Amino acid sequence: MKVVFAGTPEFAAVALRSLFEAGFEIPLVLTQPDRPAGRGMQLQASPVKQFALAHGIPVLQPLSLRLDSRDPERAAQAKAAHEALSRLDYDVMVVAAYGLILPKSTLDIRPCINIHGSLLPRWRGAAPIHRAIEAGDLETGVTIMQMEEGLDTGPMLTIESLPITPQDTTGSLHDKLAALGGRMIVDALRRYGELRPVPQPDEGVTYAAKISKEEAKLDLSQPAEALARKVRAFNPFPGAHAQAGGVTVKIWKAEPVEGVGTPGTVLQADAQHGIVVACGQGALRLAQLQKPGGKRLPAAEFLKGFPLENLAFE
């Protein structure tokens, strides 16, 4: 099969690498335009583009695929992309975390298959890995589905699950799901003629809204168990945080423990017990923290440079 690939971040790059190494011919890659990144805010190619260029695969980076865009530049780029796809000899488009909506005009050119990091219909949308951890789900997985105009509503071709461990962060779970997705899409394309699409169930639909930086601020009036899940869900992005003494402290590892006190009160802060902060229900032991401009440090090391006597988190 000849496969056009559309994707942007590392999750997608893993799938692209799997298809390439499996021997599929990839005549074209679509990915989002280069974005400013890093401290210097220099333009940086996406992981998908970096892989494609390193392996001699042509790349297109349209701002939009919507032919009816009111922005003349976006409409022109969408038209050019559609013309390129229409001329191209390929069998299927594989889409993984592309970041652009595929309109009907794109879906109608060739069949489009999506690699989605959840057990659909749970967690349709932009941030299924974050939301699964935040909600306390015990398992997640990858769904390979046919794409249609609705948001992750298409019929499923294949689905596999894996457990979410108490230690999983979005970072660690991302890597597991990316590897699973890469293996599954290779298998699905090899068996493409045999697979029969199965409509998604009507029950159990949830939506994984895009993560905002604002929601990463911990509300210590919430139960400690919920806050510990948020810490894991927002690691590595955007990073859970709270303020202590007017300083924003990022919290990278935490666990719920027993404890009673006014939410935000530091119940313990020493090398032996670590940093324990009272919550609305129970308490949170902070195991890894980071102050602005500093490194991530274990609690005992953090306390050497940031004593918490007479301070509270808020």
PDB file of C-alpha atoms in Angstrom:
ATOM      1  CA  MET A   1       0.000   0.000   0.000  1.00  0.00           C
ATOM      2  CA  LYS A   2       1.012   3.581  -0.623  1.00  0.00           C
ATOM      3  CA  VAL A   3       0.353   5.664   2.486  1.00  0.00           C
ATOM      4  CA  VAL A   4       0.116   9.437   2.871  1.00  0.00           C
ATOM      5  CA  PHE A   5       0.814  10.315   6.490  1.00  0.00           C
ATOM      6  CA  ALA A   6      -0.544  13.303   8.421  1.00  0.00           C
ATOM      7  CA  GLY A   7       0.730  14.027  11.914  1.00  0.00           C
ATOM      8  CA  THR A   8       2.804  16.434  13.962  1.00  0.00           C
ATOM      9  CA  PRO A   9       4.149  15.515  17.459  1.00  0.00           C
ATOM     10  CA  GLU A  10       6.271  12.615  18.692  1.00  0.00           C
ATOM     11  CA  PHE A  11       3.194  10.366  19.096  1.00  0.00           C
ATOM     12  CA  ALA A  12       2.711  10.629  15.330  1.00  0.00           C
ATOM     13  CA  ALA A  13       6.420  10.349  14.537  1.00  0.00           C
ATOM     14  CA  VAL A  14       6.509   6.933  16.218  1.00  0.00           C
ATOM     15  CA  ALA A  15       3.718   5.733  13.926  1.00  0.00           C
ATOM     16  CA  LEU A  16       5.428   7.188  10.858  1.00  0.00           C
ATOM     17  CA  ARG A  17       8.652   5.434  11.811  1.00  0.00           C
ATOM     18  CA  SER A  18       6.790   2.137  12.254  1.00  0.00           C
ATOM     19  CA  LEU A  19       5.201   2.417   8.800  1.00  0.00           C
ATOM     20  CA  PHE A  20       8.515   3.330   7.194  1.00  0.00           C
ATOM     21  CA  GLU A  21      10.387   0.480   8.865  1.00  0.00           C
ATOM     22  CA  ALA A  22       7.603  -1.952   7.897  1.00  0.00           C
ATOM     23  CA  GLY A  23       8.265  -1.142   4.253  1.00  0.00           C
ATOM     24  CA  PHE A  24       5.192   0.899   3.340  1.00  0.00           C
ATOM     25  CA  GLU A  25       5.738   3.392   0.547  1.00  0.00           C
ATOM     26  CA  ILE A  26       5.113   6.910   1.867  1.00  0.00           C
ATOM     27  CA  PRO A  27       4.953   9.388  -1.025  1.00  0.00           C
ATOM     28  CA  LEU A  28       3.973  12.413   1.099  1.00  0.00           C
ATOM     29  CA  VAL A  29       3.784  13.642   4.677  1.00  0.00           C
ATOM     30  CA  LEU A  30       1.503  16.426   5.952  1.00  0.00           C
ATOM     31  CA  THR A  31       2.443  18.173   9.162  1.00  0.00           C
ATOM     32  CA  GLN A  32       1.800  21.490  10.860  1.00  0.00           C
ATOM     33  CA  PRO A  33       3.945  24.528  10.017  1.00  0.00           C
ATOM     34  CA  ASP A  34       7.167  25.054  11.960  1.00  0.00           C
ATOM     35  CA  ARG A  35       6.529  26.767  15.292  1.00  0.00           C
ATOM     36  CA  PRO A  36       8.703  28.935  17.589  1.00  0.00           C
ATOM     37  CA  ALA A  37      10.075  26.830  20.429  1.00  0.00           C
ATOM     38  CA  GLY A  38      12.709  26.878  23.157  1.00  0.00           C
ATOM     39  CA  ARG A  39      14.156  29.822  25.018  1.00  0.00           C
ATOM     40  CA  GLY A  40      15.251  31.464  21.782  1.00  0.00           C
ATOM     41  CA  MET A  41      11.787  30.951  20.249  1.00  0.00           C
ATOM     42  CA  GLN A  42      13.364  29.892  16.971  1.00  0.00           C
ATOM     43  CA  LEU A  43      11.275  28.071  14.380  1.00  0.00           C
ATOM     44  CA  GLN A  44      11.397  24.336  14.951  1.00  0.00           C
ATOM     45  CA  ALA A  45      10.232  21.535  12.683  1.00  0.00           C
ATOM     46  CA  SER A  46       7.797  19.017  14.129  1.00  0.00           C
ATOM     47  CA  PRO A  47       9.081  15.521  15.011  1.00  0.00           C
ATOM     48  CA  VAL A  48       7.147  14.185  12.014  1.00  0.00           C
ATOM     49  CA  LYS A  49       8.804  16.657   9.638  1.00  0.00           C
ATOM     50  CA  GLN A  50      12.227  15.895  11.064  1.00  0.00           C
ATOM     51  CA  PHE A  51      11.753  12.176  10.434  1.00  0.00           C
ATOM     52  CA  ALA A  52      10.350  12.708   6.947  1.00  0.00           C
ATOM     53  CA  LEU A  53      13.195  14.975   5.822  1.00  0.00           C
ATOM     54  CA  ALA A  54      15.804  12.633   7.290  1.00  0.00           C
ATOM     55  CA  HIS A  55      14.370   9.814   5.159  1.00  0.00           C
ATOM     56  CA  GLY A  56      13.761  11.702   1.943  1.00  0.00           C
ATOM     57  CA  ILE A  57       9.964  11.905   2.201  1.00  0.00           C
ATOM     58  CA  PRO A  58       8.334  15.014   0.667  1.00  0.00           C
ATOM     59  CA  VAL A  59       6.560  17.274   3.181  1.00  0.00           C
ATOM     60  CA  LEU A  60       3.617  19.678   2.910  1.00  0.00           C
ATOM     61  CA  GLN A  61       2.786  22.103   5.749  1.00  0.00           C
ATOM     62  CA  PRO A  62      -0.496  23.881   4.950  1.00  0.00           C
ATOM     63  CA  LEU A  63      -1.908  26.267   7.524  1.00  0.00           C
ATOM     64  CA  SER A  64      -5.346  24.786   6.841  1.00  0.00           C
ATOM     65  CA  LEU A  65      -7.096  22.176   4.724  1.00  0.00           C
ATOM     66  CA  ARG A  66     -10.351  24.120   4.594  1.00  0.00           C
ATOM     67  CA  LEU A  67     -11.050  25.305   1.054  1.00  0.00           C
ATOM     68  CA  ASP A  68     -13.701  27.706   2.377  1.00  0.00           C
ATOM     69  CA  SER A  69     -11.360  29.510   4.784  1.00  0.00           C
ATOM     70  CA  ARG A  70     -11.960  33.271   4.877  1.00  0.00           C
ATOM     71  CA  ASP A  71      -8.227  33.828   5.146  1.00  0.00           C
ATOM     72  CA  PRO A  72      -6.899  34.051   1.551  1.00  0.00           C
ATOM     73  CA  GLU A  73      -3.507  32.566   2.443  1.00  0.00           C
ATOM     74  CA  ARG A  74      -5.045  29.625   4.288  1.00  0.00           C
ATOM     75  CA  ALA A  75      -7.522  29.007   1.461  1.00  0.00           C
ATOM     76  CA  ALA A  76      -4.703  29.080  -1.094  1.00  0.00           C
ATOM     77  CA  GLN A  77      -2.610  26.623   0.899  1.00  0.00           C
ATOM     78  CA  ALA A  78      -5.617  24.339   1.354  1.00  0.00           C
ATOM     79  CA  LYS A  79      -6.257  24.391  -2.404  1.00  0.00           C
ATOM     80  CA  ALA A  80      -2.619  23.569  -3.163  1.00  0.00           C
ATOM     81  CA  ALA A  81      -2.674  20.668  -0.685  1.00  0.00           C
ATOM     82  CA  HIS A  82      -5.888  19.263  -2.167  1.00  0.00           C
ATOM     83  CA  GLU A  83      -4.499  19.510  -5.674  1.00  0.00           C
ATOM     84  CA  ALA A  84      -1.342  17.689  -4.577  1.00  0.00           C
ATOM     85  CA  LEU A  85      -3.349  14.926  -2.905  1.00  0.00           C
ATOM     86  CA  SER A  86      -5.680  14.568  -5.877  1.00  0.00           C
ATOM     87  CA  ARG A  87      -2.745  14.118  -8.279  1.00  0.00           C
ATOM     88  CA  LEU A  88      -0.892  11.719  -6.004  1.00  0.00           C
ATOM     89  CA  ASP A  89      -1.010   7.946  -6.399  1.00  0.00           C
ATOM     90  CA  TYR A  90      -1.772   6.565  -2.932  1.00  0.00           C
ATOM     91  CA  ASP A  91      -4.216   4.168  -1.274  1.00  0.00           C
ATOM     92  CA  VAL A  92      -4.928   5.568   2.169  1.00  0.00           C
ATOM     93  CA  MET A  93      -4.120   8.491   4.444  1.00  0.00           C
ATOM     94  CA  VAL A  94      -3.055   7.667   7.998  1.00  0.00           C
ATOM     95  CA  VAL A  95      -3.663  10.469  10.503  1.00  0.00           C
ATOM     96  CA  ALA A  96      -2.183  10.680  14.006  1.00  0.00           C
ATOM     97  CA  ALA A  97      -2.327  13.800  16.190  1.00  0.00           C
ATOM     98  CA  TYR A  98      -2.172  16.038  13.134  1.00  0.00           C
ATOM     99  CA  GLY A  99      -3.692  19.068  14.826  1.00  0.00           C
ATOM    100  CA  LEU A 100      -5.703  20.234  11.812  1.00  0.00           C
ATOM    101  CA  ILE A 101      -9.309  19.318  11.088  1.00  0.00           C
ATOM    102  CA  LEU A 102      -9.750  17.241   7.954  1.00  0.00           C
ATOM    103  CA  PRO A 103     -12.795  18.612   6.111  1.00  0.00           C
ATOM    104  CA  LYS A 104     -15.062  16.474   3.937  1.00  0.00           C
ATOM    105  CA  SER A 105     -13.189  17.644   0.847  1.00  0.00           C
ATOM    106  CA  THR A 106     -10.037  15.946   2.179  1.00  0.00           C
ATOM    107  CA  LEU A 107     -11.804  12.857   3.482  1.00  0.00           C
ATOM    108  CA  ASP A 108     -13.393  12.313   0.077  1.00  0.00           C
ATOM    109  CA  ILE A 109     -10.086  12.080  -1.820  1.00  0.00           C
ATOM    110  CA  ARG A 110      -9.013   8.712  -0.366  1.00  0.00           C
ATOM    111  CA  PRO A 111      -9.913   6.673   2.732  1.00  0.00           C
ATOM    112  CA  CYS A 112      -8.524   8.231   5.927  1.00  0.00           C
ATOM    113  CA  ILE A 113      -7.607   6.188   9.003  1.00  0.00           C
ATOM    114  CA  ASN A 114      -6.892   7.668  12.419  1.00  0.00           C
ATOM    115  CA  ILE A 115      -4.701   6.431  15.277  1.00  0.00           C
ATOM    116  CA  HIS A 116      -6.416   7.647  18.456  1.00  0.00           C
ATOM    117  CA  GLY A 117      -4.940   7.275  21.946  1.00  0.00           C
ATOM    118  CA  SER A 118      -8.019   6.095  23.826  1.00  0.00           C
ATOM    119  CA  LEU A 119     -10.614   3.351  24.002  1.00  0.00           C
ATOM    120  CA  LEU A 120     -13.296   5.042  21.949  1.00  0.00           C
ATOM    121  CA  PRO A 121     -15.904   6.320  22.485  1.00  0.00           C
ATOM    122  CA  ARG A 122     -14.282   7.328  25.798  1.00  0.00           C
ATOM    123  CA  TRP A 123     -12.125  10.416  25.490  1.00  0.00           C
ATOM    124  CA  ARG A 124     -12.802  11.720  22.036  1.00  0.00           C
ATOM    125  CA  GLY A 125     -10.936  14.941  21.413  1.00  0.00           C
ATOM    126  CA  ALA A 126      -7.604  16.642  21.912  1.00  0.00           C
ATOM    127  CA  ALA A 127      -6.168  15.344  25.201  1.00  0.00           C
ATOM    128  CA  PRO A 128      -7.239  11.725  25.794  1.00  0.00           C
ATOM    129  CA  ILE A 129      -4.067  10.692  27.667  1.00  0.00           C
ATOM    130  CA  HIS A 130      -4.175  13.596  30.138  1.00  0.00           C
ATOM    131  CA  ARG A 131      -7.884  13.170  30.799  1.00  0.00           C
ATOM    132  CA  ALA A 132      -7.735   9.413  31.320  1.00  0.00           C
ATOM    133  CA  ILE A 133      -5.142   9.837  34.092  1.00  0.00           C
ATOM    134  CA  GLU A 134      -6.900  12.849  35.599  1.00  0.00           C
ATOM    135  CA  ALA A 135     -10.198  10.934  35.772  1.00  0.00           C
ATOM    136  CA  GLY A 136      -8.610   7.935  37.477  1.00  0.00           C
ATOM    137  CA  ASP A 137      -9.255   5.483  34.610  1.00  0.00           C
ATOM    138  CA  LEU A 138      -7.716   2.068  35.207  1.00  0.00           C
ATOM    139  CA  GLU A 139      -7.086   1.392  31.542  1.00  0.00           C
ATOM    140  CA  THR A 140      -6.744   3.105  28.210  1.00  0.00           C
ATOM    141  CA  GLY A 141      -5.556   2.035  24.779  1.00  0.00           C
ATOM    142  CA  VAL A 142      -5.471   2.793  21.078  1.00  0.00           C
ATOM    143  CA  THR A 143      -8.297   2.761  18.557  1.00  0.00           C
ATOM    144  CA  ILE A 144      -7.672   2.562  14.822  1.00  0.00           C
ATOM    145  CA  MET A 145     -10.746   4.037  13.149  1.00  0.00           C
ATOM    146  CA  GLN A 146     -12.053   5.233   9.835  1.00  0.00           C
ATOM    147  CA  MET A 147     -12.367   8.999   9.788  1.00  0.00           C
ATOM    148  CA  GLU A 148     -15.556  10.926   9.120  1.00  0.00           C
ATOM    149  CA  GLU A 149     -16.590  14.533   9.652  1.00  0.00           C
ATOM    150  CA  GLY A 150     -17.499  14.141  13.344  1.00  0.00           C
ATOM    151  CA  LEU A 151     -14.909  14.518  16.108  1.00  0.00           C
ATOM    152  CA  ASP A 152     -13.467  10.998  16.552  1.00  0.00           C
ATOM    153  CA  THR A 153     -16.847   9.473  15.747  1.00  0.00           C
ATOM    154  CA  GLY A 154     -15.853   7.120  12.926  1.00  0.00           C
ATOM    155  CA  PRO A 155     -16.290   3.334  12.921  1.00  0.00           C
ATOM    156  CA  MET A 156     -13.540   1.312  14.581  1.00  0.00           C
ATOM    157  CA  LEU A 157     -11.271  -1.057  12.685  1.00  0.00           C
ATOM    158  CA  THR A 158      -9.325  -2.395  15.653  1.00  0.00           C
ATOM    159  CA  ILE A 159      -8.853  -1.558  19.335  1.00  0.00           C
ATOM    160  CA  GLU A 160      -6.410  -2.667  22.049  1.00  0.00           C
ATOM    161  CA  SER A 161      -6.209  -1.763  25.729  1.00  0.00           C
ATOM    162  CA  LEU A 162      -3.428  -1.423  28.284  1.00  0.00           C
ATOM    163  CA  PRO A 163      -3.506  -0.691  32.016  1.00  0.00           C
ATOM    164  CA  ILE A 164      -2.828   2.702  33.565  1.00  0.00           C
ATOM    165  CA  THR A 165      -0.502   2.100  36.517  1.00  0.00           C
ATOM    166  CA  PRO A 166      -0.496   4.260  39.679  1.00  0.00           C
ATOM    167  CA  GLN A 167       2.944   5.532  38.614  1.00  0.00           C
ATOM    168  CA  ASP A 168       2.000   6.493  35.053  1.00  0.00           C
ATOM    169  CA  THR A 169       2.301  10.121  34.014  1.00  0.00           C
ATOM    170  CA  THR A 170       1.085  11.526  30.733  1.00  0.00           C
ATOM    171  CA  GLY A 171       4.694  11.287  29.565  1.00  0.00           C
ATOM    172  CA  SER A 172       5.133   7.602  30.354  1.00  0.00           C
ATOM    173  CA  LEU A 173       1.664   6.639  29.132  1.00  0.00           C
ATOM    174  CA  HIS A 174       2.202   8.635  25.934  1.00  0.00           C
ATOM    175  CA  ASP A 175       5.265   6.550  25.120  1.00  0.00           C
ATOM    176  CA  LYS A 176       3.434   3.270  25.722  1.00  0.00           C
ATOM    177  CA  LEU A 177       0.469   4.316  23.586  1.00  0.00           C
ATOM    178  CA  ALA A 178       2.690   5.660  20.809  1.00  0.00           C
ATOM    179  CA  ALA A 179       4.478   2.314  20.575  1.00  0.00           C
ATOM    180  CA  LEU A 180       1.158   0.469  20.660  1.00  0.00           C
ATOM    181  CA  GLY A 181      -0.289   2.736  17.960  1.00  0.00           C
ATOM    182  CA  GLY A 182       2.734   2.185  15.739  1.00  0.00           C
ATOM    183  CA  ARG A 183       2.395  -1.572  15.979  1.00  0.00           C
ATOM    184  CA  MET A 184      -1.374  -1.492  15.503  1.00  0.00           C
ATOM    185  CA  ILE A 185      -1.381   0.694  12.384  1.00  0.00           C
ATOM    186  CA  VAL A 186       1.146  -1.560  10.659  1.00  0.00           C
ATOM    187  CA  ASP A 187      -0.998  -4.591  11.484  1.00  0.00           C
ATOM    188  CA  ALA A 188      -4.216  -2.820  10.446  1.00  0.00           C
ATOM    189  CA  LEU A 189      -2.846  -1.828   7.045  1.00  0.00           C
ATOM    190  CA  ARG A 190      -1.489  -5.305   6.419  1.00  0.00           C
ATOM    191  CA  ARG A 191      -4.968  -6.692   7.116  1.00  0.00           C
ATOM    192  CA  TYR A 192      -6.852  -3.730   5.658  1.00  0.00           C
ATOM    193  CA  GLY A 193      -8.954  -5.758   3.242  1.00  0.00           C
ATOM    194  CA  GLU A 194     -10.042  -8.157   5.988  1.00  0.00           C
ATOM    195  CA  LEU A 195     -11.027  -5.648   8.667  1.00  0.00           C
ATOM    196  CA  ARG A 196     -14.688  -4.766   9.047  1.00  0.00           C
ATOM    197  CA  PRO A 197     -15.594  -1.357  10.506  1.00  0.00           C
ATOM    198  CA  VAL A 198     -17.602  -1.503  13.743  1.00  0.00           C
ATOM    199  CA  PRO A 199     -19.714   1.538  14.745  1.00  0.00           C
ATOM    200  CA  GLN A 200     -18.804   3.096  18.069  1.00  0.00           C
ATOM    201  CA  PRO A 201     -21.240   2.474  20.938  1.00  0.00           C
ATOM    202  CA  ASP A 202     -23.701   5.253  21.678  1.00  0.00           C
ATOM    203  CA  GLU A 203     -23.075   4.935  25.414  1.00  0.00           C
ATOM    204  CA  GLY A 204     -19.931   5.976  27.260  1.00  0.00           C
ATOM    205  CA  VAL A 205     -19.031   8.986  25.131  1.00  0.00           C
ATOM    206  CA  THR A 206     -16.733  11.495  26.876  1.00  0.00           C
ATOM    207  CA  TYR A 207     -14.735  14.421  25.523  1.00  0.00           C
ATOM    208  CA  ALA A 208     -11.106  15.185  26.302  1.00  0.00           C
ATOM    209  CA  ALA A 209     -10.890  18.959  26.168  1.00  0.00           C
ATOM    210  CA  LYS A 210      -7.564  20.560  25.312  1.00  0.00           C
ATOM    211  CA  ILE A 211      -5.368  21.169  28.350  1.00  0.00           C
ATOM    212  CA  SER A 212      -5.001  24.788  29.441  1.00  0.00           C
ATOM    213  CA  LYS A 213      -2.139  26.139  31.528  1.00  0.00           C
ATOM    214  CA  GLU A 214      -4.648  27.703  33.916  1.00  0.00           C
ATOM    215  CA  GLU A 215      -6.059  24.369  35.079  1.00  0.00           C
ATOM    216  CA  ALA A 216      -2.596  23.146  36.106  1.00  0.00           C
ATOM    217  CA  LYS A 217      -2.773  25.364  39.223  1.00  0.00           C
ATOM    218  CA  LEU A 218      -3.677  23.010  42.035  1.00  0.00           C
ATOM    219  CA  ASP A 219      -6.751  23.818  44.095  1.00  0.00           C
ATOM    220  CA  LEU A 220      -5.720  22.424  47.463  1.00  0.00           C
ATOM    221  CA  SER A 221      -9.295  22.426  48.712  1.00  0.00           C
ATOM    222  CA  GLN A 222      -9.820  19.351  46.500  1.00  0.00           C
ATOM    223  CA  PRO A 223      -9.207  15.788  47.768  1.00  0.00           C
ATOM    224  CA  ALA A 224      -5.575  14.678  47.806  1.00  0.00           C
ATOM    225  CA  GLU A 225      -6.267  11.685  45.546  1.00  0.00           C
ATOM    226  CA  ALA A 226      -7.689  13.932  42.821  1.00  0.00           C
ATOM    227  CA  LEU A 227      -4.737  16.311  43.123  1.00  0.00           C
ATOM    228  CA  ALA A 228      -2.213  13.469  42.872  1.00  0.00           C
ATOM    229  CA  ARG A 229      -3.882  12.387  39.630  1.00  0.00           C
ATOM    230  CA  LYS A 230      -3.640  15.952  38.306  1.00  0.00           C
ATOM    231  CA  VAL A 231       0.075  16.034  39.089  1.00  0.00           C
ATOM    232  CA  ARG A 232       0.548  12.866  37.030  1.00  0.00           C
ATOM    233  CA  ALA A 233      -1.796  14.043  34.274  1.00  0.00           C
ATOM    234  CA  PHE A 234      -0.012  17.385  33.854  1.00  0.00           C
ATOM    235  CA  ASN A 235       3.476  15.852  33.750  1.00  0.00           C
ATOM    236  CA  PRO A 236       5.280  16.840  31.511  1.00  0.00           C
ATOM    237  CA  PHE A 237       2.861  19.515  30.268  1.00  0.00           C
ATOM    238  CA  PRO A 238       1.804  21.978  31.508  1.00  0.00           C
ATOM    239  CA  GLY A 239       3.187  21.014  34.921  1.00  0.00           C
ATOM    240  CA  ALA A 240       1.048  21.152  38.065  1.00  0.00           C
ATOM    241  CA  HIS A 241       1.907  24.031  40.355  1.00  0.00           C
ATOM    242  CA  ALA A 242       0.988  25.940  43.503  1.00  0.00           C
ATOM    243  CA  GLN A 243       2.312  29.053  45.197  1.00  0.00           C
ATOM    244  CA  ALA A 244       4.332  29.153  48.407  1.00  0.00           C
ATOM    245  CA  GLY A 245       5.483  32.464  49.807  1.00  0.00           C
ATOM    246  CA  GLY A 246       4.523  34.201  46.583  1.00  0.00           C
ATOM    247  CA  VAL A 247       6.707  31.839  44.501  1.00  0.00           C
ATOM    248  CA  THR A 248       5.194  29.498  41.913  1.00  0.00           C
ATOM    249  CA  VAL A 249       6.437  25.983  42.627  1.00  0.00           C
ATOM    250  CA  LYS A 250       5.969  23.223  40.083  1.00  0.00           C
ATOM    251  CA  ILE A 251       5.089  19.829  41.498  1.00  0.00           C
ATOM    252  CA  TRP A 252       6.196  16.860  39.410  1.00  0.00           C
ATOM    253  CA  LYS A 253       5.610  13.930  41.754  1.00  0.00           C
ATOM    254  CA  ALA A 254       3.122  13.583  44.603  1.00  0.00           C
ATOM    255  CA  GLU A 255       1.120  10.931  46.412  1.00  0.00           C
ATOM    256  CA  PRO A 256      -1.953  11.055  48.661  1.00  0.00           C
ATOM    257  CA  VAL A 257      -1.347  10.342  52.350  1.00  0.00           C
ATOM    258  CA  GLU A 258      -3.270  10.699  55.593  1.00  0.00           C
ATOM    259  CA  GLY A 259      -3.331  14.143  57.122  1.00  0.00           C
ATOM    260  CA  VAL A 260      -5.675  16.782  58.491  1.00  0.00           C
ATOM    261  CA  GLY A 261      -5.353  20.541  58.361  1.00  0.00           C
ATOM    262  CA  THR A 262      -6.411  23.716  56.628  1.00  0.00           C
ATOM    263  CA  PRO A 263      -5.880  23.185  52.879  1.00  0.00           C
ATOM    264  CA  GLY A 264      -2.428  24.408  51.893  1.00  0.00           C
ATOM    265  CA  THR A 265      -0.937  24.089  55.377  1.00  0.00           C
ATOM    266  CA  VAL A 266       2.513  22.452  55.377  1.00  0.00           C
ATOM    267  CA  LEU A 267       2.119  19.581  57.851  1.00  0.00           C
ATOM    268  CA  GLN A 268       5.669  18.256  57.490  1.00  0.00           C
ATOM    269  CA  ALA A 269       8.771  19.540  55.732  1.00  0.00           C
ATOM    270  CA  ASP A 270      11.976  17.653  56.489  1.00  0.00           C
ATOM    271  CA  ALA A 271      14.384  15.212  54.886  1.00  0.00           C
ATOM    272  CA  GLN A 272      12.834  12.213  56.627  1.00  0.00           C
ATOM    273  CA  HIS A 273       9.156  12.795  55.869  1.00  0.00           C
ATOM    274  CA  GLY A 274       9.406  15.018  52.819  1.00  0.00           C
ATOM    275  CA  ILE A 275       6.871  17.770  52.231  1.00  0.00           C
ATOM    276  CA  VAL A 276       3.299  17.003  53.282  1.00  0.00           C
ATOM    277  CA  VAL A 277       0.574  19.530  52.536  1.00  0.00           C
ATOM    278  CA  ALA A 278      -2.999  19.427  53.836  1.00  0.00           C
ATOM    279  CA  CYS A 279      -5.792  19.198  51.252  1.00  0.00           C
ATOM    280  CA  GLY A 280      -9.575  19.374  51.329  1.00  0.00           C
ATOM    281  CA  GLN A 281      -9.558  15.659  52.092  1.00  0.00           C
ATOM    282  CA  GLY A 282      -6.348  13.959  53.203  1.00  0.00           C
ATOM    283  CA  ALA A 283      -2.922  15.336  52.412  1.00  0.00           C
ATOM    284  CA  LEU A 284      -0.430  15.345  49.567  1.00  0.00           C
ATOM    285  CA  ARG A 285       3.187  14.264  49.949  1.00  0.00           C
ATOM    286  CA  LEU A 286       5.226  16.268  47.443  1.00  0.00           C
ATOM    287  CA  ALA A 287       8.135  14.150  46.216  1.00  0.00           C
ATOM    288  CA  GLN A 288       9.636  16.206  43.387  1.00  0.00           C
ATOM    289  CA  LEU A 289       9.467  19.997  43.037  1.00  0.00           C
ATOM    290  CA  GLN A 290      10.944  22.821  41.006  1.00  0.00           C
ATOM    291  CA  LYS A 291      11.229  26.523  41.679  1.00  0.00           C
ATOM    292  CA  PRO A 292      11.450  29.083  38.854  1.00  0.00           C
ATOM    293  CA  GLY A 293      14.747  28.816  36.994  1.00  0.00           C
ATOM    294  CA  GLY A 294      15.758  25.735  38.965  1.00  0.00           C
ATOM    295  CA  LYS A 295      15.948  22.019  38.344  1.00  0.00           C
ATOM    296  CA  ARG A 296      13.501  19.329  39.351  1.00  0.00           C
ATOM    297  CA  LEU A 297      14.616  18.184  42.788  1.00  0.00           C
ATOM    298  CA  PRO A 298      13.609  15.523  45.318  1.00  0.00           C
ATOM    299  CA  ALA A 299      11.817  17.060  48.291  1.00  0.00           C
ATOM    300  CA  ALA A 300      14.836  16.767  50.622  1.00  0.00           C
ATOM    301  CA  GLU A 301      17.085  18.603  48.142  1.00  0.00           C
ATOM    302  CA  PHE A 302      14.417  21.181  47.373  1.00  0.00           C
ATOM    303  CA  LEU A 303      14.117  22.088  51.061  1.00  0.00           C
ATOM    304  CA  LYS A 304      17.822  22.947  51.266  1.00  0.00           C
ATOM    305  CA  GLY A 305      17.296  25.900  48.974  1.00  0.00           C
ATOM    306  CA  PHE A 306      13.641  26.633  49.710  1.00  0.00           C
ATOM    307  CA  PRO A 307      12.748  26.238  53.403  1.00  0.00           C
ATOM    308  CA  LEU A 308       9.022  26.101  54.057  1.00  0.00           C
ATOM    309  CA  GLU A 309       8.871  27.105  57.712  1.00  0.00           C
ATOM    310  CA  ASN A 310       5.890  29.394  58.340  1.00  0.00           C
ATOM    311  CA  LEU A 311       4.795  29.108  54.697  1.00  0.00           C
ATOM    312  CA  ALA A 312       1.652  27.609  53.187  1.00  0.00           C
ATOM    313  CA  PHE A 313       0.785  26.526  49.681  1.00  0.00           C
ATOM    314  CA  GLU A 314      -2.051  28.248  47.896  1.00  0.00           C
TER     315      GLU A 314
END
